[in-house]
Short mmCIF file of C-alpha atoms in Angstrom, two decimals:
data_model
loop_
_atom_site.label_atom_id
_atom_site.label_comp_id
_atom_site.label_asym_id
_atom_site.label_seq_id
_atom_site.Cartn_x
_atom_site.Cartn_y
_atom_site.Cartn_z
CA MET A 29 50.64 43.22 196.67
CA ILE A 30 47.35 41.14 198.28
CA SER A 31 46.51 37.67 199.22
CA LEU A 32 42.89 36.42 198.56
CA LEU A 33 42.02 32.06 199.19
CA GLY A 34 45.22 31.83 197.83
CA LEU A 35 45.50 33.55 194.75
CA THR A 36 48.42 36.93 194.74
CA LEU A 37 47.65 40.20 193.16
CA GLN A 38 50.52 42.86 192.18
CA VAL A 39 49.31 46.44 192.11
CA ALA A 40 51.27 49.86 191.28
CA ALA A 41 52.20 51.59 194.41
CA GLU A 42 49.85 54.84 193.04
CA ALA A 43 46.67 52.82 193.04
CA PRO A 44 43.82 54.06 194.79
CA GLN A 45 43.39 51.43 197.79
CA VAL A 46 39.86 49.67 197.48
CA ALA A 47 38.69 47.71 201.22
CA ILE A 48 36.73 44.74 200.50
CA ARG A 49 35.32 42.23 202.92
CA TYR A 50 34.40 39.27 201.35
CA TYR A 51 32.25 36.23 202.19
CA ALA A 52 32.76 32.52 201.01
CA ASP A 53 32.27 29.17 200.91
CA ILE A 54 35.61 28.06 199.48
CA ASN A 55 34.86 25.17 197.79
CA CYS A 56 32.17 27.21 195.67
CA LEU A 57 33.00 27.41 192.58
CA LYS A 58 31.04 30.63 191.67
CA CYS A 59 33.05 32.02 194.66
CA ASP A 60 36.38 30.85 193.30
CA ALA A 61 35.13 32.61 189.73
CA PHE A 62 34.75 35.76 190.82
CA ALA A 63 38.41 35.76 192.83
CA ALA A 64 39.70 35.50 189.11
CA LEU A 65 38.50 38.65 187.84
CA LEU A 66 40.02 40.48 190.16
CA PRO A 67 43.40 40.77 188.74
CA GLY A 68 40.68 41.76 185.65
CA TYR A 69 39.62 44.34 187.70
CA GLN A 70 43.21 45.28 189.38
CA GLU A 71 44.69 45.86 185.62
CA HIS A 72 41.52 47.53 184.27
CA TYR A 73 41.17 50.15 187.29
CA ASN A 74 44.21 50.20 188.70
CA ALA A 75 42.97 50.00 191.63
CA ASP A 76 44.97 48.06 194.93
CA PHE A 77 42.30 46.29 196.85
CA GLY A 78 43.00 45.41 200.27
CA VAL A 79 40.80 42.47 200.50
CA VAL A 80 40.16 40.05 203.58
CA GLY A 81 38.61 36.77 202.32
CA VAL A 82 36.17 35.32 205.09
CA ASP A 83 35.28 32.35 205.25
CA ILE A 84 31.24 31.93 205.31
CA MET A 85 30.59 28.07 205.89
CA ASN A 86 31.93 28.69 210.14
CA SER A 87 29.20 29.61 211.80
CA GLU A 88 30.47 32.11 213.44
CA ASN A 89 31.90 33.80 210.83
CA ARG A 90 28.41 33.44 209.16
CA ARG A 91 26.75 35.24 212.41
CA GLU A 92 29.14 38.09 212.30
CA LEU A 93 28.31 38.45 208.33
CA GLU A 94 24.10 38.12 209.52
CA GLN A 95 24.90 41.05 211.54
CA ARG A 96 26.79 43.44 209.33
CA LEU A 97 24.30 42.83 206.47
CA ARG A 98 22.06 44.16 208.73
CA GLN A 99 23.96 47.02 209.20
CA TYR A 100 23.64 47.86 206.16
CA GLY A 101 19.43 47.06 205.61
CA GLN A 102 19.90 43.80 204.17
CA ASP A 103 19.20 40.28 205.45
CA TYR A 104 21.03 37.72 204.16
CA ARG A 105 19.89 36.02 200.85
CA THR A 106 22.82 34.13 199.36
CA PHE A 107 26.64 33.89 198.80
CA PRO A 108 29.32 35.38 197.97
CA VAL A 109 28.63 38.37 199.93
CA VAL A 110 31.11 41.15 198.93
CA PHE A 111 31.37 44.29 201.26
CA VAL A 112 32.97 47.07 199.41
CA GLY A 113 32.34 51.07 200.92
CA ASN A 114 29.45 51.73 201.75
CA ASN A 115 27.05 48.58 199.97
CA ALA A 116 27.19 44.57 199.95
CA TYR A 117 26.34 43.17 197.18
CA GLN A 118 24.96 39.41 197.80
CA GLY A 119 25.57 36.83 195.11
CA ILE A 120 27.66 36.37 191.80
CA SER A 121 25.43 38.58 189.25
CA ALA A 122 24.85 41.01 191.59
CA ILE A 123 28.42 41.35 192.33
CA GLU A 124 29.93 41.19 188.57
CA GLN A 125 26.94 44.15 188.05
CA HIS A 126 28.03 46.29 191.08
CA PHE A 127 31.58 45.48 191.54
CA PRO A 128 32.88 47.89 188.41
CA ARG A 129 30.45 50.95 189.45
CA GLU A 130 32.31 51.01 192.94
CA LEU A 131 35.58 51.02 190.91
CA GLU A 132 34.39 53.34 188.23
CA HIS A 133 32.90 55.89 191.04
CA VAL A 134 36.26 56.15 193.35
CA LEU A 135 38.35 56.32 190.20
CA GLU A 136 36.49 59.26 189.66
CA THR A 137 35.53 60.62 192.42
CA GLY A 138 38.04 59.53 195.01
CA THR A 139 35.22 57.92 197.45
CA TYR A 140 32.91 55.33 196.97
CA ARG A 141 29.18 55.05 196.33
CA PRO A 142 26.33 56.56 198.38
CA GLN A 143 24.68 53.94 200.48
CA LEU A 144 21.81 51.94 198.10
CA ALA A 145 18.47 50.99 198.97
CA PRO A 146 18.17 47.49 199.56
CA GLU A 147 16.38 46.68 196.35
CA GLN A 148 19.27 48.93 194.86
CA THR A 149 21.28 45.88 195.10
CA LEU A 150 20.52 43.04 193.59
CA ALA A 151 21.22 42.14 190.02
CA SER A 152 19.14 43.58 187.57
CA ALA A 153 18.87 40.77 183.97
CA PRO A 154 18.69 43.16 181.33
CA ARG A 155 17.97 40.78 178.13
CA PRO A 156 21.22 41.07 175.84
CA PRO A 157 22.04 42.16 172.74
CA GLN A 158 19.84 40.96 169.77
CA ASP A 159 22.76 40.14 167.88
CA GLN A 160 24.50 38.72 170.09
CA PRO A 161 24.67 34.57 169.96
CA PRO A 162 22.98 32.67 172.55
CA SER A 163 26.50 31.24 174.31
CA ALA A 164 27.57 35.05 174.83
CA ALA A 165 23.85 35.23 176.22
CA TYR A 166 23.79 32.58 178.86
CA ALA A 167 28.19 33.28 179.62
CA ASP A 168 29.21 33.82 183.04
CA GLY A 169 30.63 36.84 183.82
CA ALA A 170 34.25 35.58 183.51
CA GLY A 171 33.12 34.38 179.83
CA HIS A 172 33.43 31.10 181.05
CA THR A 173 31.05 28.26 179.84
CA PRO A 174 27.90 27.89 181.22
CA MET A 175 27.88 25.87 184.35
CA LEU A 176 25.89 22.53 185.08
CA GLN A 177 24.33 23.07 189.14
CA TYR A 178 23.26 20.17 190.13
CA PHE A 179 21.75 19.35 193.62
CA TRP A 180 21.45 16.61 195.37
CA MET A 181 21.58 15.03 199.00
CA GLU A 182 23.26 11.93 200.71
CA GLY A 183 21.18 9.03 200.99
CA CYS A 184 19.66 9.17 198.00
CA PRO A 185 19.63 6.93 195.79
CA ALA A 186 19.33 8.36 192.63
CA CYS A 187 21.38 11.28 193.42
CA ALA A 188 23.86 8.04 193.54
CA ARG A 189 23.64 7.07 190.19
CA ALA A 190 23.55 10.66 188.76
CA ALA A 191 26.72 11.16 189.81
CA VAL A 192 27.65 8.27 188.46
CA PHE A 193 26.12 9.71 185.08
CA LEU A 194 28.03 13.59 185.83
CA ASP A 195 31.94 11.48 186.21
CA GLU A 196 30.66 9.81 181.82
CA LEU A 197 28.84 13.50 181.25
CA GLU A 198 32.69 15.48 182.17
CA GLN A 199 35.01 13.08 180.82
CA ARG A 200 32.38 13.33 177.46
CA PHE A 201 32.09 17.15 177.82
CA PRO A 202 35.82 18.33 179.25
CA ALA A 203 34.69 22.39 178.48
CA LEU A 204 31.51 21.84 180.58
CA GLU A 205 31.54 22.71 184.30
CA ILE A 206 29.19 20.80 187.14
CA ASP A 207 28.77 22.96 190.01
CA ARG A 208 27.80 19.51 192.53
CA LEU A 209 25.66 21.69 195.85
CA GLU A 210 24.52 18.73 198.58
CA VAL A 211 21.56 20.44 200.25
CA SER A 212 21.07 17.84 203.63
CA GLN A 213 24.09 19.17 205.48
CA ASN A 214 24.27 22.62 203.96
CA ARG A 215 22.09 24.95 204.47
CA ASP A 216 22.90 27.44 201.74
CA ASN A 217 24.08 25.15 199.27
CA PHE A 218 19.88 24.75 200.55
CA ALA A 219 19.05 28.04 200.24
CA ARG A 220 20.95 28.03 196.72
CA TYR A 221 18.49 25.50 195.65
CA ARG A 222 15.21 27.57 196.20
CA GLU A 223 16.78 30.81 194.77
CA THR A 224 17.09 28.71 191.82
CA ALA A 225 14.29 27.06 191.62
CA ARG A 226 12.37 30.63 192.54
CA GLY A 227 14.22 31.84 189.67
CA ARG A 228 12.67 28.87 187.55
CA ASP A 229 8.66 29.60 189.12
CA ILE A 230 9.11 25.66 190.11
CA ASP A 231 9.35 24.57 193.74
CA ALA A 232 12.59 23.32 195.42
CA GLY A 233 10.37 20.33 195.90
CA ALA A 234 13.21 16.72 195.34
CA VAL A 235 16.74 15.72 194.53
CA PRO A 236 18.75 15.06 192.09
CA ALA A 237 18.01 18.25 190.35
CA PHE A 238 19.85 19.89 187.35
CA PHE A 239 19.86 23.46 185.75
CA LEU A 240 21.40 24.42 182.67
CA PRO A 241 20.32 27.55 181.00
CA GLY A 242 16.84 27.48 180.19
CA ARG A 243 16.31 23.53 181.50
CA HIS A 244 16.03 21.88 184.36
CA TRP A 245 15.10 18.60 185.95
CA ILE A 246 14.01 17.35 188.71
CA GLY A 247 14.57 13.30 189.04
CA PHE A 248 17.06 11.25 187.31
CA ASN A 249 16.20 8.71 185.26
CA GLN A 250 17.66 7.16 181.75
CA ASN A 251 15.50 9.86 180.27
CA ILE A 252 16.51 12.91 181.96
CA ALA A 253 19.91 11.64 181.71
CA VAL A 254 20.00 11.08 177.73
CA GLU A 255 17.79 14.84 177.66
CA ILE A 256 20.77 16.04 179.96
CA ALA A 257 23.70 15.11 177.75
CA GLU A 258 21.62 15.96 174.20
CA ALA A 259 21.59 19.70 175.94
CA VAL A 260 24.69 20.22 176.71
CA GLN A 261 26.04 18.81 173.52
CA THR A 262 23.83 21.12 171.90
CA GLY A 263 24.94 23.84 173.93
CA LEU A 264 28.59 23.71 173.84
CA ALA A 265 28.17 23.85 169.79
CA GLY A 266 27.10 27.50 170.79
CA GLY A 267 22.75 26.83 171.35
CA TRP A 268 21.93 27.41 175.01
CA ILE A 269 18.42 28.07 173.82
CA ASP A 270 15.54 27.25 175.73
CA PRO A 271 13.48 24.64 173.80
CA HIS A 272 10.06 25.18 176.60
CA PRO A 273 9.82 28.90 176.95
CA ALA A 274 8.76 29.64 180.44
CA GLY A 275 5.12 29.22 181.05
CA SER A 276 4.69 26.22 178.32
CA GLY A 277 5.16 23.43 180.97
CA PHE A 278 3.04 21.66 183.22
CA ALA A 279 5.08 22.96 186.12
CA GLN A 280 5.23 26.59 185.14
CA GLN A 281 1.18 26.57 184.94
CA GLN A 282 0.26 28.95 188.06
CA ILE A 283 -4.16 28.58 189.57
CA GLU A 284 -5.25 31.33 191.29
CA LEU A 285 -6.79 30.36 194.21
CA PRO A 286 -8.83 33.64 196.53
CA LEU A 287 -6.63 34.65 200.08
CA PHE A 288 -4.06 32.13 198.69
CA GLY A 289 -2.70 33.55 195.74
CA SER A 290 -0.70 32.33 192.84
CA ILE A 291 -0.78 28.15 193.19
CA SER A 292 1.99 26.44 191.11
CA LEU A 293 0.57 23.56 189.58
CA ALA A 294 4.11 21.42 190.05
CA ASN A 295 3.05 20.75 193.36
CA THR A 296 0.75 18.68 192.71
CA PRO A 297 2.00 15.36 193.97
CA ALA A 298 2.42 17.67 197.10
CA PHE A 299 -1.83 18.51 197.01
CA ALA A 300 -2.45 14.83 197.19
CA VAL A 301 0.09 13.21 199.44
CA THR A 302 -1.36 16.10 201.97
CA ALA A 303 -5.32 15.15 201.13
CA ALA A 304 -4.33 11.23 202.06
CA ILE A 305 -2.19 11.96 205.14
CA ALA A 306 -5.16 14.07 206.25
CA ALA A 307 -7.75 11.32 205.71
CA VAL A 308 -5.49 9.16 207.64
CA ASP A 309 -5.18 11.48 210.27
CA GLY A 310 -9.33 11.90 210.46
CA PHE A 311 -10.40 8.48 211.21
CA ASN A 312 -7.33 8.93 214.33
CA PRO A 313 -8.85 6.50 216.66
CA CYS A 314 -8.21 8.80 219.86
CA SER A 315 -9.77 11.97 218.35
CA LEU A 316 -12.44 10.00 217.27
CA TRP A 317 -13.19 8.16 220.66
CA VAL A 318 -13.50 11.40 222.50
CA LEU A 319 -15.40 12.86 220.00
CA THR A 320 -18.16 9.67 219.88
CA PHE A 321 -18.03 9.88 223.49
CA LEU A 322 -19.09 13.74 224.12
CA ILE A 323 -21.93 13.61 221.41
CA GLY A 324 -23.37 10.10 222.64
CA LEU A 325 -23.63 12.13 226.31
CA ILE A 326 -25.23 15.40 224.73
CA ILE A 327 -27.76 13.33 222.12
CA ARG A 328 -29.66 12.79 225.44
CA THR A 329 -30.49 16.03 225.68
CA GLY A 330 -32.44 15.57 222.53
CA SER A 331 -31.81 18.32 220.93
CA ARG A 332 -30.67 17.90 217.09
CA ARG A 333 -29.56 21.58 217.15
CA ARG A 334 -27.63 21.56 220.91
CA THR A 335 -25.68 18.78 219.47
CA MET A 336 -24.51 20.51 216.28
CA ALA A 337 -23.36 23.27 218.31
CA VAL A 338 -21.50 21.13 220.98
CA GLY A 339 -20.24 19.00 217.95
CA LEU A 340 -18.88 21.74 215.55
CA ALA A 341 -17.65 23.96 218.52
CA PHE A 342 -15.51 21.21 219.87
CA LEU A 343 -14.47 20.23 216.36
CA THR A 344 -13.73 23.56 215.20
CA VAL A 345 -11.68 24.65 218.81
CA THR A 346 -9.39 21.32 218.33
CA ALA A 347 -8.31 21.75 214.65
CA THR A 348 -7.66 25.41 215.66
CA VAL A 349 -4.94 23.86 218.45
CA TYR A 350 -4.46 21.12 215.47
CA GLY A 351 -3.40 23.90 212.48
CA LEU A 352 -1.32 25.88 214.88
CA PHE A 353 0.14 23.17 216.56
CA ILE A 354 1.29 21.88 212.67
CA LEU A 355 2.33 25.48 211.47
CA GLY A 356 4.81 25.67 214.95
CA LEU A 357 6.12 22.48 213.56
CA PHE A 358 6.77 23.39 210.36
CA THR A 359 8.26 26.77 211.31
CA VAL A 360 11.17 24.49 212.34
CA PHE A 361 11.67 22.35 209.87
CA ALA A 362 11.76 24.99 207.66
CA ALA A 363 13.84 26.66 209.66
CA ALA A 364 16.62 23.27 209.85
CA GLY A 365 16.62 23.35 205.97
CA GLY A 366 16.96 20.31 204.38
CA LEU A 367 19.18 18.75 206.88
CA LEU A 368 19.80 15.46 206.48
CA SER A 369 20.38 14.67 210.06
CA VAL A 370 16.41 16.04 210.93
CA ARG A 371 15.14 13.99 207.96
CA ILE A 372 16.25 10.64 209.22
CA ILE A 373 14.68 11.90 212.63
CA VAL A 374 11.10 12.70 211.13
CA ALA A 375 11.87 9.07 209.11
CA VAL A 376 12.55 7.06 211.69
CA LEU A 377 10.16 8.92 214.88
CA ALA A 378 7.99 7.76 211.94
CA VAL A 379 8.68 4.44 211.53
CA ALA A 380 8.88 3.54 215.14
CA MET A 381 5.75 4.72 215.72
CA GLY A 382 4.18 3.28 212.87
CA LEU A 383 4.86 -0.03 214.53
CA VAL A 384 3.63 0.80 217.72
CA ASN A 385 0.41 1.26 216.36
CA MET A 386 0.98 -1.99 214.05
CA LYS A 387 1.64 -3.71 217.39
CA ASP A 388 -1.94 -2.61 218.79
CA TYR A 389 -3.83 -5.13 215.99
CA PHE A 390 -2.63 -7.31 218.14
CA ALA A 391 -1.99 -6.01 222.01
CA TYR A 392 -4.29 -3.68 222.27
CA LYS A 393 -2.74 -0.81 225.06
CA VAL A 394 -0.39 -3.65 226.22
CA GLY A 395 3.15 -1.98 226.67
CA PHE A 396 4.24 1.04 225.04
CA SER A 397 0.77 2.67 223.23
CA LEU A 398 0.12 5.85 221.32
CA THR A 399 -3.55 5.58 223.21
CA ILE A 400 -5.09 8.49 224.95
CA PRO A 401 -3.75 6.88 229.10
CA GLN A 402 -6.02 4.79 230.47
CA ARG A 403 -5.35 6.93 233.67
CA LEU A 404 -6.65 10.11 231.77
CA GLN A 405 -9.74 8.61 230.75
CA PRO A 406 -12.02 9.16 234.65
CA ALA A 407 -10.91 12.94 233.61
CA ILE A 408 -12.01 12.88 230.22
CA ALA A 409 -15.53 11.65 231.19
CA ARG A 410 -15.65 14.31 234.32
CA MET A 411 -14.80 17.16 231.69
CA GLY A 412 -17.71 15.35 229.55
CA ARG A 413 -20.18 15.48 231.78
CA GLY A 414 -19.54 19.50 232.62
CA VAL A 415 -20.73 19.86 229.10
CA PHE A 416 -23.72 17.74 229.53
CA ASP A 417 -25.05 19.63 232.93
CA ARG A 418 -24.74 22.34 231.47
CA SER A 419 -26.39 21.68 227.97
CA GLY A 420 -29.83 24.55 229.99
CA ASN A 421 -27.81 27.10 229.34
CA PRO A 422 -26.25 27.38 225.62
CA LEU A 423 -23.38 29.74 226.30
CA ALA A 424 -22.71 27.73 229.14
CA MET A 425 -22.79 24.81 227.33
CA LEU A 426 -20.66 26.33 224.62
CA ALA A 427 -17.93 27.93 226.61
CA MET A 428 -17.65 24.26 228.60
CA THR A 429 -17.49 22.38 225.46
CA MET A 430 -14.31 25.02 224.08
CA LEU A 431 -12.95 24.39 227.38
CA PHE A 432 -13.10 20.49 227.38
CA ALA A 433 -11.68 20.63 223.65
CA LEU A 434 -8.55 22.66 224.90
CA GLY A 435 -8.09 20.14 227.43
CA ILE A 436 -8.40 17.78 225.09
CA SER A 437 -6.41 19.08 221.90
CA VAL A 438 -3.18 18.57 224.66
CA ILE A 439 -4.27 15.13 225.67
CA GLU A 440 -4.76 14.47 222.94
CA LEU A 441 -1.06 14.95 221.38
CA PRO A 442 1.06 11.99 221.91
CA CYS A 443 -1.50 9.83 220.01
CA THR A 444 -2.00 12.63 216.86
CA ALA A 445 1.26 13.84 216.58
CA GLY A 446 2.55 11.37 213.92
CA PHE A 447 1.39 12.14 211.17
CA PRO A 448 1.16 16.07 211.43
CA ILE A 449 5.01 15.72 212.24
CA ILE A 450 5.35 13.51 209.14
CA TRP A 451 3.96 15.98 206.80
CA SER A 452 4.93 18.83 208.12
CA GLN A 453 8.59 17.86 207.60
CA TYR A 454 7.59 16.95 204.10
CA VAL A 455 6.51 20.12 202.98
CA ALA A 456 9.41 21.96 204.81
CA ALA A 457 11.76 19.58 202.75
CA SER A 458 9.98 20.34 199.63
CA GLY A 459 10.53 24.06 200.14
CA ILE A 460 6.79 25.01 200.19
CA SER A 461 6.12 28.57 201.17
CA GLY A 462 3.73 31.52 201.52
CA GLY A 463 0.37 31.04 199.59
CA THR A 464 1.10 27.42 198.64
CA PHE A 465 1.75 25.85 202.51
CA ALA A 466 -1.58 28.41 203.65
CA ALA A 467 -3.54 25.89 200.90
CA LEU A 468 -1.58 22.95 201.89
CA LEU A 469 -2.79 23.55 205.78
CA ALA A 470 -5.89 24.50 204.73
CA LEU A 471 -6.52 21.43 202.48
CA TYR A 472 -5.20 18.88 205.57
CA LEU A 473 -7.36 20.66 207.87
CA LEU A 474 -10.34 20.98 205.73
CA VAL A 475 -9.85 16.52 204.57
CA TYR A 476 -9.19 16.08 208.51
CA LEU A 477 -11.96 17.73 210.04
CA SER A 478 -14.68 17.02 207.26
CA ILE A 479 -14.49 12.37 208.48
CA GLU A 480 -15.30 14.12 212.08
CA ILE A 481 -17.72 16.32 210.99
CA ALA A 482 -19.50 13.49 208.53
CA VAL A 483 -19.61 11.70 212.67
CA VAL A 484 -21.25 15.03 213.55
CA VAL A 485 -23.69 14.55 210.70
CA VAL A 486 -24.98 11.17 210.84
CA SER A 487 -25.21 11.14 215.01
CA VAL A 488 -27.57 13.99 214.08
CA VAL A 489 -29.43 12.98 211.56
CA PHE A 490 -30.08 9.86 213.05
CA MET A 491 -29.96 10.87 216.76
CA GLN A 492 -28.12 8.45 217.88
CA ARG A 493 -24.14 7.78 219.11
CA LEU A 494 -21.93 6.21 216.69
CA ALA A 495 -20.50 3.03 217.93
CA PHE A 496 -16.52 3.17 217.96
CA GLY A 497 -15.49 0.18 219.72
CA GLU A 498 -11.72 -1.54 220.79
CA SER A 499 -11.71 -3.68 216.80
CA HIS A 500 -12.57 -0.12 215.06
CA ALA A 501 -9.84 0.91 217.24
CA ARG A 502 -7.29 -2.03 216.17
CA VAL A 503 -8.31 -1.70 212.16
CA LEU A 504 -7.26 2.03 212.16
CA LYS A 505 -4.34 2.01 214.51
CA LEU A 506 -3.05 -1.20 211.75
CA SER A 507 -3.89 0.93 208.64
CA ALA A 508 -2.68 4.25 210.54
CA GLY A 509 0.67 1.86 211.25
CA SER A 510 0.92 0.77 208.09
CA ILE A 511 1.19 4.18 206.26
CA MET A 512 3.81 5.83 208.90
CA VAL A 513 5.91 2.61 208.47
CA ALA A 514 5.45 3.31 204.50
CA LEU A 515 5.80 7.07 204.61
CA GLY A 516 8.65 6.52 206.68
CA ILE A 517 10.73 4.15 204.77
CA ALA A 518 9.91 5.65 201.31
CA TYR A 519 11.37 9.72 202.98
CA LEU A 520 14.19 8.47 204.16
CA GLY A 521 15.38 6.02 201.29
CA ILE A 522 12.31 6.48 197.94
CA PRO A 523 12.34 10.75 198.87
CA GLN A 524 11.27 11.19 194.88
CA LEU A 525 7.78 8.70 195.56
CA THR A 526 6.58 11.47 196.88
CA ARG A 527 7.24 13.34 194.42
CA THR A 528 4.55 12.13 191.67
CA MET A 529 1.04 11.02 191.68
CA SER A 530 2.16 7.39 190.97
CA GLY A 531 4.38 7.55 193.25
CA VAL A 532 2.15 8.78 196.44
CA ALA A 533 -0.52 5.82 195.31
CA TRP A 534 2.25 3.07 194.97
CA ILE A 535 3.15 4.47 198.75
CA PHE A 536 -0.64 4.66 200.28
CA GLY A 537 -1.61 1.83 198.19
CA SER A 538 1.14 -0.78 199.55
CA ALA A 539 0.31 0.47 202.76
CA LEU A 540 -3.19 -0.66 202.29
CA VAL A 541 -2.02 -3.74 200.92
CA LEU A 542 0.40 -5.07 203.61
CA SER A 543 -2.60 -3.87 205.98
CA ALA A 544 -5.13 -6.30 204.22
CA LEU A 545 -2.77 -9.27 204.30
CA ILE A 546 -2.18 -8.68 208.36
CA MET A 547 -5.70 -9.02 208.63
CA ILE A 548 -6.55 -11.39 206.65
CA THR A 549 -3.64 -13.58 207.60
CA SER A 550 -4.10 -12.79 211.37
CA HIS A 551 -7.99 -13.67 211.04
CA VAL A 552 -7.01 -17.44 209.57
CA ILE A 553 -4.94 -18.18 211.64
CA GLY A 554 -7.37 -17.35 214.75
CA ARG A 555 -9.78 -19.45 212.82
CA SER A 556 -6.92 -22.15 212.81
CA SER A 557 -6.37 -21.88 216.27
CA LEU A 558 -10.04 -22.20 217.12
CA ALA A 559 -10.30 -25.22 215.38
CA SER A 560 -7.71 -27.19 216.30
CA SER A 561 -8.76 -26.65 219.52
#
């Protein structure tokens, strides 16, 4: 007799012993489904299961699992995980496919299967026989009705509405299983969401998300609710058929880009968000002040070639450092997964930094301010003059420019870090990686650089430094601050806005309208004050 997660199995005394170590989330319906299969396996194969069940949600158990998998030449991918004999199998599909083979091998030879290569332990997906009904083709290994996988997040208003709909759906269709997986506080659920999304050739870019055989929906509204209910009704009647074959929809379309590979058009809103944030970031008062100051010094040499060389060298180094900084942020946020705590921290930080920037429109550099500290400006001036003093030697001038750019990149970070933090967390939480992330990062740096390159080109053409004073800085601070606040509020309270082109336009448009209203109101009040005095 053995016990697994409260399940008792009776075994014959002469049955062969099969040792199993099983890592699972006891709240996972799929994991429970596998446990329910064990009595059938025991009866069919007359095997004695020596089972040790381990809770994967315990951090120590999770570390133990990852270490054990490395001994088998595998990285952790998904749960449940079963160790039997010389092999480890991850995911319910792989377990259902390989576990019977392990039992058959023990019965036939008295030994476990030899250790398989990691790729051989994965589940294959053979096409069901043509005479098999669609409902059977999509049934799980236990013969159950296909479940509706529902991925959601704490603090998501759309998810709250979807939960009410799913409660009603369960009452309407008692035979339907719904697997509700919260992704912000459970990394395994987030990993499962990404794995499920990859299987549909989409990105795990938003919640709520619903998956049925052959169908998926991202977001929630009345139309989606109707479509899900109709799909469930049709499926339960024996028609789990995909009415939208893979590759037919916009979300499945791919484009091939040199260097970046295959890019999903489902990420179009992410490209729009990236371009918009980078454009605003490119008008950063701190970086523009330093750039125009340096260009103003080099223009005095009277050489367009040297002015262009210094400008491009400066921008290349600062963009490289900036790109590495963003990559580091993305790596940290991606490792954190979709944790709600991280999302809250970034959103609060965005709103706080935005409000500080908006404050600078009214009280520039008064009190706490995200600008280059006044005490550092003499040092920047000395470094800039060091570049000018070496203008007679092109190589020395470029070397000094690069050193200057490295120093400035560090000094500027408190002033310029806001938008990279927001963008990196947005991309990481969207489940974007690989070639798509590389393309997004390249787009960010290209848009960011193009604005400052334009400043250099205009300066070279007219051989005149572009004036960038406090009045310009105030306007840019107000606009950037408004956008930061709008992004922070949307990211925390209405994250689905960042997943559509219209939502992106609404966020940035509302922020710019707010900025314009503040400037107009301030101007009117200022004129009224002058008139009354």
